[in-house]
CSV table of C-alpha atoms in Angstrom, one decimal:
chain,number,residue,atom,x,y,z
A,30,MET,CA,0.0,0.0,0.0
A,31,ASN,CA,1.5,3.4,-0.9
A,32,ARG,CA,1.6,6.1,1.6
A,33,SER,CA,-1.5,8.1,0.6
A,34,LEU,CA,-3.6,4.9,0.3
A,35,ALA,CA,-2.6,4.3,3.9
A,36,ILE,CA,-3.9,7.7,4.7
A,37,ALA,CA,-7.2,6.9,3.0
A,38,ALA,CA,-7.5,3.7,4.9
A,39,ALA,CA,-7.4,5.6,8.1
A,40,VAL,CA,-10.2,8.0,7.2
A,41,THR,CA,-13.2,7.8,9.4
A,42,PRO,CA,-16.6,7.2,7.6
A,43,LEU,CA,-17.9,10.5,9.0
A,44,ALA,CA,-15.0,12.5,7.7
A,45,ALA,CA,-15.4,11.0,4.2
A,46,ALA,CA,-19.1,11.9,4.1
A,47,ALA,CA,-18.5,15.7,3.6
A,48,GLN,CA,-18.4,15.4,-0.2
A,49,PRO,CA,-20.4,17.0,-3.1
A,50,GLU,CA,-23.7,15.4,-4.0
A,51,PHE,CA,-23.3,12.6,-6.5
A,52,VAL,CA,-25.5,11.0,-9.1
A,53,THR,CA,-25.0,7.3,-10.0
A,54,ILE,CA,-24.5,6.6,-13.7
A,55,GLY,CA,-25.7,3.1,-14.5
A,56,ASP,CA,-26.6,1.1,-17.5
A,57,PRO,CA,-23.1,-0.5,-17.8
A,58,GLY,CA,-22.1,-1.7,-21.2
A,59,ASN,CA,-24.0,0.9,-23.1
A,60,ALA,CA,-23.3,1.5,-26.8
A,61,GLY,CA,-21.1,4.4,-27.7
A,62,HIS,CA,-22.3,7.4,-29.7
A,63,PRO,CA,-22.1,6.7,-33.5
A,64,THR,CA,-19.2,8.4,-35.3
A,65,ASP,CA,-20.2,11.8,-36.7
A,66,PRO,CA,-19.0,13.0,-40.1
A,67,PHE,CA,-18.0,16.3,-38.5
A,68,ASN,CA,-14.2,15.6,-38.3
A,69,SER,CA,-12.5,18.8,-37.5
A,70,GLU,CA,-12.0,17.4,-34.0
A,71,PRO,CA,-9.3,14.8,-33.2
A,72,GLN,CA,-10.3,11.2,-33.5
A,73,PHE,CA,-10.2,11.2,-29.7
A,74,TYR,CA,-13.8,12.5,-29.6
A,75,GLN,CA,-15.3,10.2,-32.3
A,76,SER,CA,-17.5,7.3,-31.4
A,77,ARG,CA,-17.0,7.5,-27.7
A,78,GLY,CA,-19.2,7.3,-24.5
A,79,ALA,CA,-19.4,3.5,-23.9
A,80,VAL,CA,-18.7,2.7,-20.2
A,81,PRO,CA,-18.8,-0.9,-19.0
A,82,TYR,CA,-19.1,-0.1,-15.3
A,83,ARG,CA,-21.3,2.0,-12.9
A,84,TYR,CA,-19.8,5.1,-11.4
A,85,ARG,CA,-20.8,8.4,-9.9
A,86,MET,CA,-20.6,12.0,-11.1
A,87,ALA,CA,-21.0,15.2,-9.0
A,88,LYS,CA,-24.4,16.7,-9.6
A,89,THR,CA,-22.9,20.2,-10.0
A,90,GLU,CA,-19.5,21.6,-10.9
A,91,LEU,CA,-17.0,22.3,-8.2
A,92,THR,CA,-17.8,25.6,-6.4
A,93,TRP,CA,-15.6,28.3,-4.9
A,94,GLY,CA,-16.6,27.1,-1.4
A,95,ASP,CA,-15.2,23.6,-2.3
A,96,TRP,CA,-12.1,25.0,-3.8
A,97,VAL,CA,-11.2,27.6,-1.1
A,98,GLU,CA,-11.2,24.8,1.4
A,99,PHE,CA,-8.8,22.8,-0.7
A,100,ARG,CA,-6.6,25.9,-1.5
A,101,ASP,CA,-6.4,26.8,2.2
A,102,ALA,CA,-5.4,23.2,3.0
A,103,VAL,CA,-2.6,23.3,0.4
A,104,ASP,CA,-1.3,26.5,1.9
A,105,ALA,CA,-1.5,25.3,5.5
A,106,SER,CA,0.3,22.1,4.7
A,107,SER,CA,3.3,23.9,3.1
A,108,VAL,CA,3.4,21.1,0.5
A,109,VAL,CA,5.4,21.7,-2.6
A,110,ILE,CA,3.4,20.1,-5.4
A,111,PRO,CA,5.6,19.4,-8.5
A,112,GLY,CA,4.7,21.3,-11.6
A,113,MET,CA,1.9,23.3,-9.9
A,114,SER,CA,2.5,26.9,-9.5
A,115,ARG,CA,0.6,29.0,-7.0
A,116,GLY,CA,-1.4,30.7,-9.8
A,117,SER,CA,-2.5,27.3,-11.2
A,118,TYR,CA,-4.5,26.5,-8.1
A,119,GLN,CA,-5.6,29.9,-6.9
A,120,GLY,CA,-8.4,30.2,-9.5
A,121,ASN,CA,-9.7,33.4,-11.1
A,122,LEU,CA,-11.8,35.5,-8.8
A,123,PRO,CA,-15.3,36.3,-10.2
A,124,PHE,CA,-15.7,39.6,-11.9
A,125,GLY,CA,-17.7,40.9,-8.9
A,126,GLY,CA,-20.9,42.8,-8.6
A,127,ASP,CA,-24.2,41.7,-7.3
A,128,LEU,CA,-24.8,38.0,-7.4
A,129,VAL,CA,-27.4,37.2,-10.0
A,130,VAL,CA,-29.3,34.5,-8.1
A,131,PRO,CA,-30.9,36.0,-4.9
A,132,GLY,CA,-29.7,34.3,-1.7
A,133,SER,CA,-26.6,32.8,-3.3
A,134,THR,CA,-23.1,33.5,-2.0
A,135,PHE,CA,-19.6,33.6,-3.4
A,136,ASN,CA,-19.2,30.0,-2.2
A,137,ASP,CA,-22.0,29.0,-4.6
A,138,LEU,CA,-20.2,30.1,-7.8
A,139,PRO,CA,-18.5,27.6,-10.1
A,140,VAL,CA,-14.7,27.7,-9.6
A,141,ALA,CA,-12.7,28.6,-12.7
A,142,GLY,CA,-9.1,29.2,-13.6
A,143,ILE,CA,-7.6,26.0,-12.3
A,144,SER,CA,-5.0,23.8,-14.0
A,145,TRP,CA,-5.4,20.1,-14.7
A,146,ARG,CA,-2.7,19.3,-12.2
A,147,ALA,CA,-4.4,21.3,-9.6
A,148,ALA,CA,-7.6,19.3,-10.3
A,149,ALA,CA,-5.5,16.1,-9.9
A,150,ALA,CA,-4.2,17.3,-6.5
A,151,TYR,CA,-7.8,18.1,-5.4
A,152,CYS,CA,-8.8,14.5,-6.3
A,153,ASN,CA,-5.9,13.2,-4.3
A,154,TRP,CA,-6.9,15.3,-1.3
A,155,LEU,CA,-10.5,13.9,-1.5
A,156,HIS,CA,-9.2,10.4,-2.0
A,157,ASN,CA,-7.2,10.7,1.2
A,158,GLY,CA,-10.2,12.1,3.3
A,159,LYS,CA,-9.1,15.7,3.1
A,160,SER,CA,-6.0,14.9,5.2
A,161,SER,CA,-3.8,17.8,6.2
A,162,GLN,CA,-0.6,15.7,5.6
A,163,PRO,CA,1.5,16.9,2.7
A,164,GLU,CA,1.4,13.4,1.2
A,165,ALA,CA,-2.3,13.6,0.8
A,166,PHE,CA,-2.0,15.9,-2.2
A,167,LEU,CA,0.6,13.9,-4.0
A,168,ASP,CA,-0.8,10.4,-4.5
A,169,GLY,CA,-3.9,8.4,-4.4
A,170,ALA,CA,-5.9,9.1,-7.5
A,171,TYR,CA,-2.9,10.5,-9.4
A,172,ASP,CA,0.8,9.9,-8.6
A,173,PHE,CA,2.6,13.2,-8.9
A,174,ALA,CA,5.9,11.3,-9.0
A,175,THR,CA,5.1,10.7,-12.7
A,176,PHE,CA,4.4,14.4,-13.4
A,177,GLY,CA,7.0,16.1,-15.4
A,178,TYR,CA,7.9,17.7,-18.8
A,179,ASP,CA,10.3,16.3,-21.4
A,180,GLN,CA,11.7,19.4,-23.2
A,181,SER,CA,13.4,17.3,-25.9
A,182,THR,CA,10.1,15.9,-27.1
A,183,ASP,CA,7.8,18.8,-25.9
A,184,THR,CA,5.6,16.3,-24.1
A,185,TYR,CA,4.5,15.6,-20.5
A,186,THR,CA,5.3,12.5,-18.5
A,187,ASP,CA,2.2,12.7,-16.3
A,188,GLN,CA,0.2,9.5,-16.0
A,189,ALA,CA,-2.6,9.6,-18.6
A,190,THR,CA,-5.5,8.4,-16.3
A,191,ARG,CA,-6.3,7.7,-12.7
A,192,SER,CA,-4.6,5.1,-10.6
A,193,PRO,CA,-6.4,1.8,-9.8
A,194,GLY,CA,-8.5,2.1,-6.7
A,195,ALA,CA,-9.0,5.8,-7.0
A,196,ARG,CA,-12.1,7.0,-5.0
A,197,PHE,CA,-12.4,10.4,-6.7
A,198,TRP,CA,-11.0,11.4,-10.1
A,199,ILE,CA,-11.2,13.7,-13.1
A,200,PRO,CA,-13.7,12.1,-15.5
A,201,SER,CA,-12.7,10.5,-18.7
A,202,ILE,CA,-14.2,11.6,-22.0
A,203,ASP,CA,-16.3,8.4,-22.1
A,204,GLU,CA,-17.6,8.9,-18.6
A,205,TRP,CA,-18.4,12.6,-19.3
A,206,LEU,CA,-20.1,12.0,-22.6
A,207,LYS,CA,-22.3,9.2,-21.1
A,208,ALA,CA,-23.3,11.3,-18.0
A,209,VAL,CA,-24.1,14.3,-20.1
A,210,HIS,CA,-25.6,13.0,-23.4
A,211,TYR,CA,-26.6,9.3,-23.0
A,212,ASP,CA,-30.1,8.4,-21.9
A,213,PRO,CA,-30.9,4.7,-21.0
A,214,ASN,CA,-34.5,5.4,-22.0
A,215,ARG,CA,-34.0,7.6,-25.0
A,216,HIS,CA,-36.2,5.5,-27.3
A,217,GLY,CA,-38.5,4.0,-24.7
A,218,GLN,CA,-38.1,2.1,-21.4
A,219,GLY,CA,-34.7,0.3,-21.5
A,220,GLN,CA,-33.9,1.5,-25.0
A,221,GLY,CA,-30.8,3.6,-24.7
A,222,GLY,CA,-29.7,6.4,-27.0
A,223,TRP,CA,-28.0,9.8,-27.3
A,224,TRP,CA,-29.2,13.4,-27.1
A,225,THR,CA,-27.4,16.0,-29.1
A,226,TYR,CA,-27.3,18.6,-26.3
A,227,ALA,CA,-26.6,18.6,-22.6
A,228,ASP,CA,-30.2,19.3,-21.6
A,229,SER,CA,-31.7,16.0,-22.7
A,230,SER,CA,-32.8,17.4,-26.1
A,231,ASP,CA,-31.8,17.7,-29.7
A,232,THR,CA,-32.5,21.5,-29.6
A,233,ARG,CA,-29.8,23.9,-28.4
A,234,PRO,CA,-30.8,25.4,-25.0
A,235,VAL,CA,-31.7,29.1,-24.9
A,236,THR,CA,-29.1,31.4,-23.3
A,237,GLY,CA,-30.5,33.8,-20.8
A,238,LEU,CA,-30.6,34.8,-17.1
A,239,PRO,CA,-32.1,32.3,-14.6
A,240,GLY,CA,-35.9,32.4,-15.0
A,241,GLU,CA,-35.6,33.7,-18.6
A,242,GLY,CA,-33.3,31.3,-20.3
A,243,GLU,CA,-32.3,27.6,-20.0
A,244,THR,CA,-28.5,28.1,-19.6
A,245,ASN,CA,-25.8,30.7,-19.0
A,246,ALA,CA,-23.6,29.3,-21.8
A,247,TYR,CA,-22.1,32.3,-23.6
A,248,LEU,CA,-24.1,34.7,-21.4
A,249,GLN,CA,-21.0,36.9,-21.0
A,250,ALA,CA,-21.4,37.9,-24.6
A,251,GLN,CA,-24.8,39.3,-23.8
A,252,ILE,CA,-24.5,40.9,-20.3
A,253,GLY,CA,-20.7,41.1,-19.7
A,254,GLY,CA,-18.6,39.9,-16.8
A,255,THR,CA,-21.4,39.7,-14.2
A,256,ALA,CA,-22.6,36.5,-16.0
A,257,TRP,CA,-19.9,34.8,-13.9
A,258,ASP,CA,-21.9,35.8,-10.8
A,259,ILE,CA,-24.5,33.0,-11.3
A,260,ALA,CA,-24.6,30.2,-8.8
A,261,VAL,CA,-24.3,26.6,-9.7
A,262,GLY,CA,-27.8,24.9,-10.0
A,263,ALA,CA,-29.4,28.2,-11.1
A,264,TYR,CA,-31.2,26.4,-13.9
A,265,PRO,CA,-32.8,23.4,-12.1
A,266,GLU,CA,-35.0,22.4,-15.0
A,267,THR,CA,-32.1,22.0,-17.4
A,268,GLN,CA,-30.7,18.6,-16.7
A,269,THR,CA,-28.8,15.7,-18.3
A,270,PRO,CA,-30.7,12.4,-18.5
A,271,TRP,CA,-29.1,11.4,-15.2
A,272,GLY,CA,-30.0,14.7,-13.4
A,273,LEU,CA,-26.7,16.6,-13.7
A,274,LEU,CA,-26.9,20.3,-13.6
A,275,ASP,CA,-24.9,23.0,-15.4
A,276,ALA,CA,-23.5,20.6,-18.0
A,277,THR,CA,-24.4,23.4,-20.4
A,278,GLY,CA,-23.0,26.7,-19.2
A,279,GLY,CA,-20.9,27.2,-16.1
A,280,VAL,CA,-17.3,26.3,-16.9
A,281,THR,CA,-15.7,24.0,-19.4
A,282,GLU,CA,-14.8,20.8,-17.5
A,283,LEU,CA,-11.4,19.2,-17.3
A,284,LEU,CA,-11.1,15.6,-18.4
A,285,GLU,CA,-8.6,12.7,-18.2
A,286,GLY,CA,-6.5,11.4,-21.0
A,287,TRP,CA,-4.6,13.1,-23.8
A,288,ILE,CA,-6.3,14.9,-26.6
A,289,TRP,CA,-4.0,13.5,-29.3
A,290,PRO,CA,-3.4,9.7,-29.2
A,291,GLY,CA,0.3,9.0,-28.5
A,292,GLU,CA,1.1,12.7,-27.9
A,293,PRO,CA,1.0,13.5,-24.1
A,294,TYR,CA,0.8,17.3,-24.5
A,295,GLU,CA,-2.8,18.6,-24.1
A,296,ARG,CA,-5.6,17.4,-21.8
A,297,PRO,CA,-9.2,17.5,-23.1
A,298,VAL,CA,-12.0,19.6,-21.7
A,299,ASP,CA,-15.7,19.5,-22.8
A,300,GLY,CA,-18.9,21.4,-22.1
A,301,SER,CA,-19.8,25.0,-22.8
A,302,SER,CA,-18.9,27.9,-20.5
A,303,ILE,CA,-20.3,31.3,-19.5
A,304,ASP,CA,-17.5,32.9,-21.5
A,305,GLY,CA,-18.8,34.1,-24.9
A,306,THR,CA,-16.3,32.2,-26.9
A,307,ILE,CA,-16.3,32.9,-30.6
A,308,ASN,CA,-15.5,29.9,-33.0
A,309,PRO,CA,-12.0,30.5,-34.3
A,310,PHE,CA,-12.7,27.9,-37.1
A,311,GLY,CA,-16.1,29.2,-38.2
A,312,ASN,CA,-16.9,30.6,-41.6
A,313,LYS,CA,-19.4,33.1,-40.3
A,314,PRO,CA,-18.3,36.3,-38.5
A,315,GLY,CA,-19.2,36.0,-34.8
A,316,GLU,CA,-20.3,32.4,-35.0
A,317,ILE,CA,-20.4,30.7,-31.6
A,318,PHE,CA,-18.5,27.5,-31.3
A,319,ASP,CA,-21.2,25.1,-30.2
A,320,PHE,CA,-19.6,23.3,-27.3
A,321,ASP,CA,-23.0,21.9,-26.1
A,322,HIS,CA,-23.2,19.7,-29.2
A,323,ILE,CA,-22.2,16.1,-28.6
A,324,ASN,CA,-19.6,16.1,-31.3
A,325,ARG,CA,-18.1,19.5,-30.5
A,326,ALA,CA,-15.3,19.3,-28.0
A,327,GLY,CA,-14.1,22.2,-26.1
A,328,LEU,CA,-10.7,23.8,-25.9
A,329,TYR,CA,-7.6,21.9,-24.9
A,330,ALA,CA,-5.6,22.4,-21.7
A,331,GLU,CA,-1.9,22.0,-21.1
A,332,PRO,CA,-1.7,20.2,-17.7
A,333,ASP,CA,0.4,22.8,-15.8
A,334,ARG,CA,-1.4,25.9,-17.1
A,335,ALA,CA,-4.7,27.4,-15.8
A,336,SER,CA,-7.3,28.8,-18.1
A,337,PHE,CA,-9.8,31.4,-16.8
A,338,ARG,CA,-12.8,29.3,-18.1
A,339,HIS,CA,-11.7,25.8,-17.0
A,340,GLY,CA,-13.3,24.2,-13.9
A,341,LEU,CA,-14.1,20.7,-12.7
A,342,ARG,CA,-16.9,18.2,-12.1
A,343,ILE,CA,-15.5,15.2,-10.2
A,344,ALA,CA,-16.3,11.5,-10.7
A,345,ALA,CA,-16.3,8.9,-8.0
A,346,ALA,CA,-16.4,5.2,-7.3
A,347,ILE,CA,-19.6,3.5,-6.2
A,348,PRO,CA,-19.3,3.0,-2.4
A,349,SER,CA,-19.0,-0.6,-1.4
A,350,PRO,CA,-21.5,-2.1,1.2
A,351,MET,CA,-18.5,-2.3,3.6
A,352,THR,CA,-18.1,1.5,3.6
A,353,ALA,CA,-21.7,2.4,3.3
A,354,ALA,CA,-22.9,0.5,6.4
A,355,PRO,CA,-20.5,2.2,8.8
A,356,LEU,CA,-21.3,5.6,7.3
A,357,THR,CA,-25.0,5.0,8.0
A,358,LEU,CA,-24.3,4.2,11.6
A,359,ALA,CA,-21.9,7.1,12.0
A,360,LEU,CA,-24.7,9.5,10.8
A,361,GLY,CA,-27.1,8.0,13.4
A,362,ILE,CA,-29.5,6.6,10.7
A,363,ALA,CA,-30.7,3.0,11.2
A,364,PRO,CA,-30.8,0.8,8.1
A,365,ARG,CA,-34.4,0.2,6.9
A,366,ARG,CA,-35.5,-3.4,7.7
A,367,ARG,CA,-37.0,-5.5,4.9
A,368,ARG,CA,-40.4,-6.9,5.5
């Protein structure tokens, strides 16, 4: 057992309970999405989304409240995380102004401006039960001993995907696509299929303020920087087939793997963001790059650099009965008896 797995083994069930709300993604062995003739994206994105196991996805994107707790823990531990500069885990502060959703707070806003490596350290920290030990940030879901950069080949040595036994991790493109676009009852009960957009429909969601539109994707282009002052979950009726919120809008979400097969240089991201990004490849002036579309990937992320629009939605393992039972007792809830 490596050192951070030992930390995780010592975590009490009650401490491990303070995590984001998760949704279980079932229907293991689903068919992947058919290949689309749109081929300006790398082959990495084509005919994906088949996942042979059950897993969990956070219902919302990571918030500033979640991230500040992690950021403070990093600072308090005095850990030196290889390849992760201070700026890559501080995040970009919101533009400011009055919060758009009444009753929301700074802590409710989606965190943005974090690097892939910072996201990996966050998953390690969760994996290790939010331990304050420096080792808790360096291994568990991702082994930072592998993280580096080969200048001679202009590539990164970071492990491509999570370690076996990870409890929390950055989703893969297949896990993300399934959780956002796949519906196990798309064509009737038990007849799975795919929706084009991230709101369980084949029609692009309408951009607008909460109560007026269906998403805040590209809202910055309409109202300016205050579009970032919208709390997660502000569009409760806009959901993926599994019940995830803000898969359209919010931030673009960091993913596992490498964008170009065999070239470990850029990590993939997917999903639209509040930022009013204009399609750099479009033929029409001012055309919006449609990140909500199932075959339109987002921008790419070098693992050690932070982009102001990049955030995170974490994936997690299904708790085993051995861990679920003690958690129930620790919370003082008696298991329901079968009749």
